[in-house]
């Protein structure tokens, strides 16, 4: 006659380089034979595997949120277009070496336009006449004088360049053929050297008609 006296279960992991782990179960049973007073041990091995699933979460790169007047997203970062030399007035508009970024306008070297004479910024092509005028802050600003006229009521008026829209500067002495104005007009450099002009052109005398056109009473307050 026989009777089972004990049963054990053991597990052992096997080496594995993958994400699947192999385990071996050993079943051991000890059986006693009462007729012979002996013990018989029987072992059984069984193998099974467990697959481990892993997941990785990569956080998406966040796009900066830019705020404030004249601040824009350029090259993945926030830049102040009013003063940034590499992004002056708009993304990617770099000012030339030695120039300044004034309210989003790349300045030119100081110029000496005055009532009766215009300092040109380059050769005229019939449709664009680039004239240099001094900003209220004392910087040279090159602009198309055919587009920005002192007697144009639609032009924004200003006391300082910061009063102008970003990308414009305030020029005052250009419109001084008459009573010295307290205010200036906002002009842009579009078409006349957005990066700033280093070499200026000739000093050209203006006619009497142009002189009268620049005597703008509306600029005196």
XYZ file of C-alpha atoms in Angstrom:
221
model
C 0.000 0.000 0.000
C 1.169 3.501 -0.755
C 0.319 6.959 0.535
C 1.441 10.445 -0.532
C 3.182 12.257 2.248
C 4.491 15.499 0.640
C 4.337 17.572 -2.531
C 6.516 20.651 -3.289
C 6.459 23.225 -6.071
C 9.441 25.386 -6.972
C 10.069 27.884 -9.767
C 13.312 29.191 -11.162
C 13.799 31.803 -13.889
C 16.143 31.062 -16.743
C 18.476 33.652 -18.251
C 17.041 35.591 -21.156
C 18.036 38.762 -22.991
C 14.615 39.448 -24.429
C 11.498 40.780 -22.776
C 10.230 37.191 -22.375
C 11.186 35.389 -19.138
C 11.294 31.590 -19.023
C 10.413 29.828 -15.780
C 10.734 26.145 -14.873
C 8.387 24.522 -12.385
C 9.560 21.472 -10.517
C 6.965 19.183 -9.017
C 8.380 16.864 -6.396
C 6.285 14.189 -4.727
C 7.424 11.850 -1.988
C 5.549 8.583 -1.832
C 5.921 6.067 0.944
C 5.518 2.335 0.495
C 4.261 0.935 3.769
C 4.970 -2.633 2.725
C 8.681 -2.068 2.266
C 9.195 0.954 4.551
C 10.815 2.822 1.689
C 10.290 6.232 0.100
C 10.050 6.872 -3.616
C 10.661 10.417 -4.888
C 9.217 11.431 -8.233
C 10.124 14.754 -9.900
C 8.414 16.412 -12.837
C 9.593 19.567 -14.589
C 7.394 21.881 -16.595
C 8.435 25.080 -18.377
C 6.418 28.184 -19.157
C 7.187 31.707 -20.291
C 5.916 35.141 -19.289
C 6.148 38.020 -21.756
C 6.638 41.444 -20.275
C 5.207 44.357 -22.219
C 6.881 47.698 -21.801
C 5.741 51.033 -23.136
C 7.603 54.289 -23.440
C 5.974 57.669 -23.464
C 7.777 60.478 -25.184
C 6.508 63.928 -24.351
C 5.857 66.083 -27.416
C 8.013 69.214 -27.645
C 5.904 72.165 -26.591
C 5.675 75.256 -28.788
C 6.266 78.473 -26.815
C 3.344 80.862 -26.535
C 4.607 84.373 -27.202
C 2.791 87.400 -25.865
C 3.184 91.135 -25.668
C 3.328 93.924 -28.261
C 5.759 93.107 -31.048
C 6.769 89.713 -29.639
C 6.642 86.860 -32.174
C 7.653 83.216 -32.515
C 10.804 82.995 -34.653
C 13.094 79.966 -34.991
C 11.293 78.149 -32.202
C 11.643 80.951 -29.641
C 9.981 84.203 -28.633
C 11.670 87.363 -29.923
C 10.912 91.053 -29.475
C 10.657 92.339 -33.048
C 11.063 95.914 -31.782
C 14.678 95.418 -30.681
C 15.949 92.012 -31.886
C 18.842 92.528 -34.322
C 18.264 89.140 -35.979
C 14.495 89.538 -36.239
C 13.912 93.267 -36.611
C 10.333 94.069 -37.535
C 9.715 90.526 -38.765
C 11.207 87.060 -38.411
C 14.510 86.684 -40.243
C 15.098 90.380 -40.981
C 18.646 90.877 -39.697
C 20.148 94.333 -39.304
C 23.573 95.014 -40.762
C 26.570 95.119 -38.465
C 26.823 98.371 -36.548
C 23.156 99.261 -37.034
C 20.359 99.333 -34.454
C 16.861 97.895 -34.391
C 14.540 100.794 -33.532
C 10.906 99.800 -33.036
C 11.327 97.077 -35.647
C 13.274 99.243 -38.114
C 16.931 98.661 -38.990
C 18.531 102.083 -38.787
C 21.082 103.535 -41.203
C 24.003 105.801 -40.479
C 22.976 109.289 -39.300
C 22.049 111.527 -42.211
C 21.748 115.254 -42.873
C 18.556 115.793 -44.859
C 17.055 119.187 -44.072
C 14.605 121.695 -45.431
C 15.631 122.354 -49.034
C 17.917 119.285 -49.361
C 17.414 115.528 -49.283
C 20.168 113.036 -48.582
C 19.482 110.126 -50.884
C 19.973 106.512 -49.817
C 20.676 105.185 -53.306
C 19.943 105.668 -56.962
C 16.327 106.436 -57.847
C 14.552 104.074 -60.236
C 11.636 106.333 -61.154
C 9.145 104.764 -58.763
C 11.185 104.571 -55.573
C 13.186 107.511 -54.243
C 14.877 106.467 -51.038
C 15.556 109.418 -48.792
C 17.355 109.399 -45.476
C 15.846 111.324 -42.596
C 16.710 111.393 -38.926
C 14.415 109.685 -36.474
C 13.333 111.545 -33.354
C 15.912 109.423 -31.516
C 18.705 110.532 -33.886
C 19.046 107.443 -36.096
C 19.163 107.532 -39.874
C 16.028 106.088 -41.499
C 15.824 105.385 -45.236
C 12.325 105.406 -46.723
C 10.499 105.982 -50.008
C 9.582 109.670 -50.018
C 6.994 109.063 -52.755
C 5.094 106.758 -50.427
C 5.480 108.658 -47.153
C 4.571 112.320 -47.575
C 4.369 114.876 -44.827
C 0.939 116.116 -45.932
C -0.627 112.654 -46.107
C -3.369 112.712 -43.482
C -3.473 108.901 -43.480
C 0.077 108.630 -42.140
C 0.230 107.894 -38.399
C 1.566 110.875 -36.462
C 4.056 110.406 -33.642
C 6.195 112.008 -30.986
C 8.552 109.054 -30.510
C 9.188 105.951 -32.604
C 7.502 103.807 -29.983
C 4.274 105.651 -30.851
C 4.403 104.085 -34.332
C 3.315 100.580 -35.339
C 6.088 97.986 -35.023
C 8.189 98.202 -38.192
C 7.923 102.006 -38.410
C 10.037 104.852 -37.057
C 9.158 108.439 -36.263
C 10.845 111.136 -38.382
C 10.259 114.802 -37.608
C 12.944 117.042 -39.105
C 12.030 115.847 -42.592
C 8.783 117.787 -42.354
C 10.262 121.016 -41.029
C 9.827 123.401 -43.951
C 7.843 125.943 -41.984
C 7.207 126.169 -38.281
C 9.248 123.487 -36.557
C 6.799 120.622 -35.934
C 6.230 119.072 -32.542
C 5.196 115.778 -34.093
C 6.572 113.597 -36.849
C 5.252 110.928 -39.202
C 5.737 107.159 -39.051
C 7.728 105.766 -41.987
C 8.916 102.302 -43.049
C 12.133 101.230 -44.747
C 10.387 98.835 -47.157
C 12.145 98.930 -50.530
C 14.935 101.154 -49.221
C 17.187 98.781 -47.309
C 15.368 96.786 -44.676
C 18.686 95.813 -43.106
C 19.956 99.374 -42.808
C 22.083 101.416 -45.216
C 25.756 102.143 -44.629
C 26.646 104.178 -47.733
C 24.387 107.137 -48.477
C 23.894 108.935 -51.778
C 24.034 112.529 -52.899
C 22.570 115.565 -51.172
C 19.882 116.761 -53.581
C 18.173 120.172 -53.595
C 14.383 119.987 -53.582
C 12.079 122.360 -55.462
C 9.817 125.042 -54.054
C 6.719 122.902 -54.565
C 8.188 120.155 -52.449
C 9.181 122.662 -49.799
C 5.622 123.924 -49.510
C 4.274 120.373 -49.371
C 6.420 119.702 -46.344
C 5.172 122.756 -44.465
C 2.541 120.775 -42.619
C 0.577 122.774 -40.081
C -1.113 119.639 -38.782
C 2.165 118.494 -37.238
C 2.331 121.505 -34.929
C 0.480 121.066 -31.638
